[in-house]
Amino acid sequence: MKAESPAAVESGAAGEAVAAGETVAVGDAGAEAAPPQPRAGRASRTARELAPDAVCATAVDLARAAAEEEAGDAGAVGEHLGVEAEAERLVLHRFACLSPAYAGWAWTVAVARASRIRKPTVNDVVLMPGEGALLAPAWVPWSERLRPGDVGVGDLLPTAVDDARLTLRAGDALELDDADVWMELGLGRPRILSPAGREDTAQRWYGGEAGPEASIAKVAPASCLTCGFHVRLAGVLGRMFGVCANEFAPDDGRVTAIDHGCGAHSEALVAPSAHPEPVPFDEDPSDLVPTDIELVGVAAHAPGSVPDSTRTPGADSADPEPYGHS
């Protein structure tokens, strides 16, 4: 009998090992052969469709009793619609809901059992919508649901920090005096408001719902004087009153006193913007020059009352003091 060489013996052993699906090392280099392939016909356990547990699937009466208890009325639970496997030893029983308020909904009862336990138990009972079920409309954020007049007593309305209706500078500021001649003359009107009529109007507005004693003003976080939506009136009445320009405020388009207020104040709650945009500046404060301040020159003198001996009637004094005191 002819003896085989070591290389031939090693080659034959490797071939048999590969055929058997094993990994072998060939020679001293230790090179690995191709990885083993799974046997044909063996399906993966996770790839198989999950079948309902037989014990839990037959517990229809148990599931119906749980649904009737949850509904509080046996007449609200209809026919059994089927069973569905949710997980291993966990199934869902569905029953038609006969309540008129939940048309198209189904009572869903979760029935489960522990491993090696033959008695199933009820885990949960819920109402779930089916095809054609009557559902609530899609949720809409409060900022989109809000309508003018919704702000009531004690309510606070947030205003975005970059609200397009507000600016950091008053671009259309009005003078609060009656310097315009046309306003006094009335632009051709036969009669204008008299001082007495103006006083009666101010008392009526200030003492009514536009004044500080209104219920909504008493609980307001701040007054209209500091609100960005408050547009002051021109003329004498503008010193005490303005018009609300916030469409969501209860006084929108109405005259309010400067010490009136409501929850729609522009600075009551400053909310972050969902779509940040640059905040516009109406004017450069460095260019502002005060024009309504009268400068009165007063010569300096020692503190204290001005001695009468230094003041000569009808003559210029060396230390003029227009008010008599320093």
Short mmCIF file of C-alpha atoms in Angstrom, two decimals:
data_model
loop_
_atom_site.label_atom_id
_atom_site.label_comp_id
_atom_site.label_asym_id
_atom_site.label_seq_id
_atom_site.Cartn_x
_atom_site.Cartn_y
_atom_site.Cartn_z
CA MET A 1 0.00 0.00 0.00
CA LYS A 2 1.34 3.36 -1.04
CA ALA A 3 1.68 5.89 1.76
CA GLU A 4 0.11 9.30 1.15
CA SER A 5 2.07 12.47 1.65
CA PRO A 6 1.22 14.77 4.60
CA ALA A 7 0.06 17.48 2.16
CA ALA A 8 -2.43 15.15 0.53
CA VAL A 9 -3.79 13.97 3.87
CA GLU A 10 -4.18 17.59 5.02
CA SER A 11 -5.89 18.59 1.77
CA GLY A 12 -8.38 15.75 2.01
CA ALA A 13 -9.24 16.54 5.62
CA ALA A 14 -9.83 20.17 4.72
CA GLY A 15 -12.15 19.22 1.91
CA GLU A 16 -14.23 17.02 4.17
CA ALA A 17 -14.43 19.78 6.78
CA VAL A 18 -15.57 22.37 4.24
CA ALA A 19 -18.20 19.99 2.95
CA ALA A 20 -19.46 19.60 6.49
CA GLY A 21 -19.77 23.38 6.89
CA GLU A 22 -16.80 23.88 9.23
CA THR A 23 -13.96 26.41 9.20
CA VAL A 24 -10.48 24.94 9.04
CA ALA A 25 -6.95 26.28 8.92
CA VAL A 26 -4.89 25.20 5.94
CA GLY A 27 -1.12 25.00 6.33
CA ASP A 28 0.91 27.00 8.72
CA ALA A 29 -0.40 30.35 7.35
CA GLY A 30 -3.68 29.91 9.24
CA ALA A 31 -5.85 31.16 6.35
CA GLU A 32 -9.57 30.67 6.96
CA ALA A 33 -11.87 29.03 4.50
CA ALA A 34 -15.21 30.47 3.37
CA PRO A 35 -17.72 31.03 6.19
CA PRO A 36 -20.33 28.32 6.69
CA GLN A 37 -23.66 28.73 4.93
CA PRO A 38 -26.97 28.06 6.71
CA ARG A 39 -28.73 24.90 5.79
CA ALA A 40 -31.42 25.22 3.19
CA GLY A 41 -35.00 24.89 4.40
CA ARG A 42 -34.38 26.22 7.94
CA ALA A 43 -36.48 29.40 8.35
CA SER A 44 -35.46 32.07 10.82
CA ARG A 45 -37.61 32.22 13.92
CA THR A 46 -38.03 36.00 13.73
CA ALA A 47 -39.09 35.84 10.10
CA ARG A 48 -42.11 33.68 10.81
CA GLU A 49 -45.46 35.41 11.12
CA LEU A 50 -46.53 35.73 14.76
CA ALA A 51 -49.57 33.56 15.43
CA PRO A 52 -52.08 34.39 18.19
CA ASP A 53 -51.63 32.44 21.39
CA ALA A 54 -54.24 29.69 21.43
CA VAL A 55 -55.15 30.11 25.12
CA CYS A 56 -55.49 33.91 24.91
CA ALA A 57 -57.32 33.78 21.59
CA THR A 58 -60.09 31.57 22.98
CA ALA A 59 -60.71 33.88 25.99
CA VAL A 60 -63.45 35.80 24.17
CA ASP A 61 -65.87 35.74 27.10
CA LEU A 62 -63.19 37.06 29.46
CA ALA A 63 -62.41 39.91 27.07
CA ARG A 64 -66.11 40.76 26.57
CA ALA A 65 -66.73 40.90 30.31
CA ALA A 66 -63.82 43.31 30.71
CA ALA A 67 -65.13 45.54 27.91
CA GLU A 68 -68.63 45.63 29.41
CA GLU A 69 -67.20 46.54 32.80
CA GLU A 70 -65.18 49.38 31.29
CA ALA A 71 -68.14 50.65 29.25
CA GLY A 72 -70.47 50.48 32.23
CA ASP A 73 -73.22 49.12 30.00
CA ALA A 74 -73.40 45.68 28.42
CA GLY A 75 -75.44 47.18 25.58
CA ALA A 76 -72.52 49.33 24.51
CA VAL A 77 -70.39 46.30 23.54
CA GLY A 78 -71.30 44.67 20.24
CA GLU A 79 -70.13 41.70 18.26
CA HIS A 80 -66.64 40.23 18.41
CA LEU A 81 -64.70 41.64 15.47
CA GLY A 82 -61.66 39.39 15.69
CA VAL A 83 -58.41 38.71 17.46
CA GLU A 84 -54.91 39.93 16.64
CA ALA A 85 -51.53 38.80 17.95
CA GLU A 86 -49.69 41.73 19.53
CA ALA A 87 -46.75 39.77 20.95
CA GLU A 88 -45.90 36.31 22.23
CA ARG A 89 -48.74 35.23 24.54
CA LEU A 90 -50.42 38.64 24.07
CA VAL A 91 -53.48 39.14 21.86
CA LEU A 92 -55.98 41.92 21.20
CA HIS A 93 -59.71 41.16 21.15
CA ARG A 94 -61.86 43.75 19.36
CA PHE A 95 -65.58 44.32 19.92
CA ALA A 96 -67.84 46.75 18.09
CA CYS A 97 -68.77 49.86 20.07
CA LEU A 98 -72.53 50.51 19.99
CA SER A 99 -72.39 53.91 21.68
CA PRO A 100 -73.78 56.64 19.35
CA ALA A 101 -71.01 58.98 20.46
CA TYR A 102 -68.30 56.60 19.20
CA ALA A 103 -69.51 55.45 15.80
CA GLY A 104 -66.87 53.36 14.05
CA TRP A 105 -64.83 52.78 17.21
CA ALA A 106 -64.03 49.39 18.74
CA TRP A 107 -63.46 48.13 22.25
CA THR A 108 -59.94 46.69 22.30
CA VAL A 109 -59.07 44.28 25.10
CA ALA A 110 -55.49 43.11 25.66
CA VAL A 111 -55.38 39.52 26.98
CA ALA A 112 -52.09 37.91 28.02
CA ARG A 113 -50.72 35.01 30.00
CA ALA A 114 -47.38 34.25 31.61
CA SER A 115 -45.10 31.48 30.41
CA ARG A 116 -46.28 27.99 31.47
CA ILE A 117 -49.51 29.50 32.89
CA ARG A 118 -52.73 28.31 31.28
CA LYS A 119 -54.98 30.99 32.76
CA PRO A 120 -55.09 34.27 30.75
CA THR A 121 -55.60 37.69 32.30
CA VAL A 122 -56.81 41.08 31.04
CA ASN A 123 -54.11 43.72 30.77
CA ASP A 124 -56.00 46.74 29.43
CA VAL A 125 -59.27 47.88 27.85
CA VAL A 126 -59.33 50.90 25.50
CA LEU A 127 -61.48 52.40 22.79
CA MET A 128 -59.69 52.60 19.45
CA PRO A 129 -60.92 54.17 16.20
CA GLY A 130 -61.58 52.01 13.19
CA GLU A 131 -62.25 52.82 9.56
CA GLY A 132 -64.83 55.56 9.23
CA ALA A 133 -64.61 56.45 12.93
CA LEU A 134 -65.66 59.90 14.01
CA LEU A 135 -62.43 61.65 15.11
CA ALA A 136 -61.69 65.01 16.66
CA PRO A 137 -60.29 67.63 14.28
CA ALA A 138 -56.56 68.07 14.03
CA TRP A 139 -55.00 70.02 16.88
CA VAL A 140 -54.40 73.69 16.13
CA PRO A 141 -51.97 75.78 18.23
CA TRP A 142 -53.59 78.35 20.50
CA SER A 143 -51.89 81.18 18.64
CA GLU A 144 -53.83 80.19 15.50
CA ARG A 145 -57.11 79.55 17.33
CA LEU A 146 -57.11 82.93 19.07
CA ARG A 147 -59.72 85.39 17.87
CA PRO A 148 -60.40 89.03 18.73
CA GLY A 149 -62.35 89.28 21.97
CA ASP A 150 -60.99 86.06 23.49
CA VAL A 151 -58.89 87.90 26.09
CA GLY A 152 -60.93 88.24 29.27
CA VAL A 153 -60.46 89.36 32.85
CA GLY A 154 -57.21 87.97 34.26
CA ASP A 155 -56.00 86.51 30.94
CA LEU A 156 -52.46 87.19 29.74
CA LEU A 157 -51.74 87.20 26.01
CA PRO A 158 -48.09 86.53 25.04
CA THR A 159 -46.61 88.75 22.36
CA ALA A 160 -43.71 87.48 20.27
CA VAL A 161 -40.47 89.37 20.68
CA ASP A 162 -40.40 90.05 16.92
CA ASP A 163 -44.12 90.76 16.48
CA ALA A 164 -44.44 92.56 13.14
CA ARG A 165 -47.10 94.85 14.60
CA LEU A 166 -44.60 96.42 17.00
CA THR A 167 -41.37 98.33 16.55
CA LEU A 168 -38.68 99.37 18.97
CA ARG A 169 -39.07 103.02 17.97
CA ALA A 170 -42.26 105.02 17.57
CA GLY A 171 -42.16 106.02 13.93
CA ASP A 172 -45.50 107.83 13.97
CA ALA A 173 -45.29 109.55 17.36
CA LEU A 174 -47.78 112.40 17.69
CA GLU A 175 -47.35 115.65 19.54
CA LEU A 176 -49.59 115.79 22.59
CA ASP A 177 -50.27 119.54 22.44
CA ASP A 178 -52.66 121.61 20.38
CA ALA A 179 -50.01 123.34 18.31
CA ASP A 180 -51.77 122.61 15.00
CA VAL A 181 -54.01 125.52 14.08
CA TRP A 182 -56.23 123.48 11.81
CA MET A 183 -57.27 121.26 14.71
CA GLU A 184 -58.42 124.21 16.76
CA LEU A 185 -60.29 125.73 13.85
CA GLY A 186 -61.94 122.43 12.96
CA LEU A 187 -61.17 122.42 9.21
CA GLY A 188 -64.41 124.14 8.25
CA ARG A 189 -66.65 122.44 10.79
CA PRO A 190 -69.32 124.79 12.08
CA ARG A 191 -68.68 123.83 15.72
CA ILE A 192 -66.03 121.93 17.62
CA LEU A 193 -65.88 120.42 21.09
CA SER A 194 -65.97 123.05 23.79
CA PRO A 195 -63.85 122.88 26.95
CA ALA A 196 -66.93 121.85 28.93
CA GLY A 197 -67.80 119.13 26.44
CA ARG A 198 -64.22 117.91 26.45
CA GLU A 199 -64.22 117.72 30.24
CA ASP A 200 -67.51 115.78 30.27
CA THR A 201 -66.11 113.36 27.71
CA ALA A 202 -62.94 112.80 29.71
CA GLN A 203 -64.92 112.14 32.89
CA ARG A 204 -67.24 109.72 31.10
CA TRP A 205 -64.41 107.76 29.50
CA TYR A 206 -62.25 107.74 32.60
CA GLY A 207 -65.07 106.60 34.88
CA GLY A 208 -66.35 103.88 32.52
CA GLU A 209 -65.01 100.62 31.15
CA ALA A 210 -62.14 102.49 29.48
CA GLY A 211 -60.78 103.77 32.78
CA PRO A 212 -58.62 102.31 35.55
CA GLU A 213 -61.59 101.09 37.63
CA ALA A 214 -62.71 98.50 35.07
CA SER A 215 -62.52 94.89 36.24
CA ILE A 216 -60.07 93.90 33.54
CA ALA A 217 -57.82 96.86 34.33
CA LYS A 218 -57.57 96.00 38.04
CA VAL A 219 -55.94 92.64 37.29
CA ALA A 220 -53.89 93.77 34.29
CA PRO A 221 -50.12 93.24 34.49
CA ALA A 222 -49.39 96.80 33.32
CA SER A 223 -51.14 99.94 32.09
CA CYS A 224 -51.85 101.09 28.55
CA LEU A 225 -49.24 103.81 28.97
CA THR A 226 -46.45 101.23 28.55
CA CYS A 227 -48.17 99.08 25.92
CA GLY A 228 -46.84 99.11 22.37
CA PHE A 229 -50.35 98.76 20.95
CA HIS A 230 -51.60 101.94 22.65
CA VAL A 231 -51.88 104.82 20.16
CA ARG A 232 -52.18 108.15 21.93
CA LEU A 233 -54.79 110.64 20.79
CA ALA A 234 -53.74 114.03 19.48
CA GLY A 235 -54.72 117.17 21.28
CA VAL A 236 -55.58 117.73 24.92
CA LEU A 237 -57.43 114.42 25.30
CA GLY A 238 -54.26 112.64 24.20
CA ARG A 239 -52.70 113.47 27.54
CA MET A 240 -55.06 110.99 29.19
CA PHE A 241 -56.39 108.71 26.45
CA GLY A 242 -55.41 106.65 23.45
CA VAL A 243 -56.81 103.98 21.15
CA CYS A 244 -56.06 100.25 21.43
CA ALA A 245 -54.55 98.80 18.23
CA ASN A 246 -54.30 95.14 19.33
CA GLU A 247 -56.84 93.08 17.43
CA PHE A 248 -56.80 90.39 20.13
CA ALA A 249 -57.47 92.81 22.98
CA PRO A 250 -61.05 93.29 24.23
CA ASP A 251 -60.73 97.08 23.66
CA ASP A 252 -59.42 96.89 20.10
CA GLY A 253 -60.38 100.08 18.25
CA ARG A 254 -61.73 101.70 21.43
CA VAL A 255 -60.54 104.63 23.49
CA THR A 256 -58.81 103.68 26.75
CA ALA A 257 -57.20 105.72 29.49
CA ILE A 258 -53.44 105.59 29.82
CA ASP A 259 -53.84 103.90 33.23
CA HIS A 260 -56.32 101.35 31.86
CA GLY A 261 -54.98 97.87 31.04
CA CYS A 262 -55.71 94.29 30.03
CA GLY A 263 -53.96 90.94 29.61
CA ALA A 264 -53.10 91.66 25.97
CA HIS A 265 -50.40 94.15 27.01
CA SER A 266 -47.51 93.94 24.56
CA GLU A 267 -44.99 93.21 27.33
CA ALA A 268 -47.16 91.01 29.58
CA LEU A 269 -45.58 87.80 28.29
CA VAL A 270 -42.90 87.97 25.61
CA ALA A 271 -42.84 84.59 23.85
CA PRO A 272 -39.99 83.37 21.65
CA SER A 273 -40.76 83.47 17.96
CA ALA A 274 -41.26 80.28 15.99
CA HIS A 275 -39.92 82.07 12.90
CA PRO A 276 -37.31 84.58 14.12
CA GLU A 277 -36.97 87.68 11.99
CA PRO A 278 -34.90 90.85 12.44
CA VAL A 279 -36.63 93.37 14.67
CA PRO A 280 -36.97 96.63 12.69
CA PHE A 281 -35.76 99.89 14.17
CA ASP A 282 -37.84 102.84 13.13
CA GLU A 283 -35.21 105.47 13.67
CA ASP A 284 -31.70 105.93 14.95
CA PRO A 285 -31.78 107.27 18.53
CA SER A 286 -28.45 109.03 17.95
CA ASP A 287 -30.19 111.39 15.49
CA LEU A 288 -32.88 112.46 17.93
CA VAL A 289 -32.74 116.07 19.06
CA PRO A 290 -35.12 117.18 21.82
CA THR A 291 -37.34 119.99 20.54
CA ASP A 292 -39.87 120.29 23.35
CA ILE A 293 -37.51 121.39 26.14
CA GLU A 294 -37.09 125.08 26.96
CA LEU A 295 -33.67 125.88 28.41
CA VAL A 296 -33.70 128.61 31.04
CA GLY A 297 -30.38 130.20 31.88
CA VAL A 298 -29.83 130.79 35.58
CA ALA A 299 -26.66 132.44 36.89
CA ALA A 300 -24.90 130.56 39.61
CA HIS A 301 -24.83 131.90 43.16
CA ALA A 302 -24.26 130.56 46.62
CA PRO A 303 -26.93 128.19 47.94
CA GLY A 304 -29.69 129.71 50.06
CA SER A 305 -32.25 132.47 49.75
CA VAL A 306 -31.37 135.54 47.71
CA PRO A 307 -30.84 138.54 49.99
CA ASP A 308 -33.32 141.33 49.38
CA SER A 309 -30.48 143.87 49.58
CA THR A 310 -29.01 142.61 46.32
CA ARG A 311 -32.28 143.03 44.38
CA THR A 312 -33.25 146.50 43.19
CA PRO A 313 -36.74 146.80 41.66
CA GLY A 314 -36.59 147.80 38.04
CA ALA A 315 -32.85 147.34 37.80
CA ASP A 316 -30.71 144.47 36.63
CA SER A 317 -29.19 142.53 39.48
CA ALA A 318 -25.68 141.17 39.46
CA ASP A 319 -27.08 137.83 40.57
CA PRO A 320 -30.40 137.40 38.70
CA GLU A 321 -32.71 134.74 40.14
CA PRO A 322 -36.07 134.53 38.37
CA TYR A 323 -37.77 132.48 41.09
CA GLY A 324 -36.32 134.06 44.23
CA HIS A 325 -34.75 130.83 45.58
CA SER A 326 -31.82 128.62 44.64
#
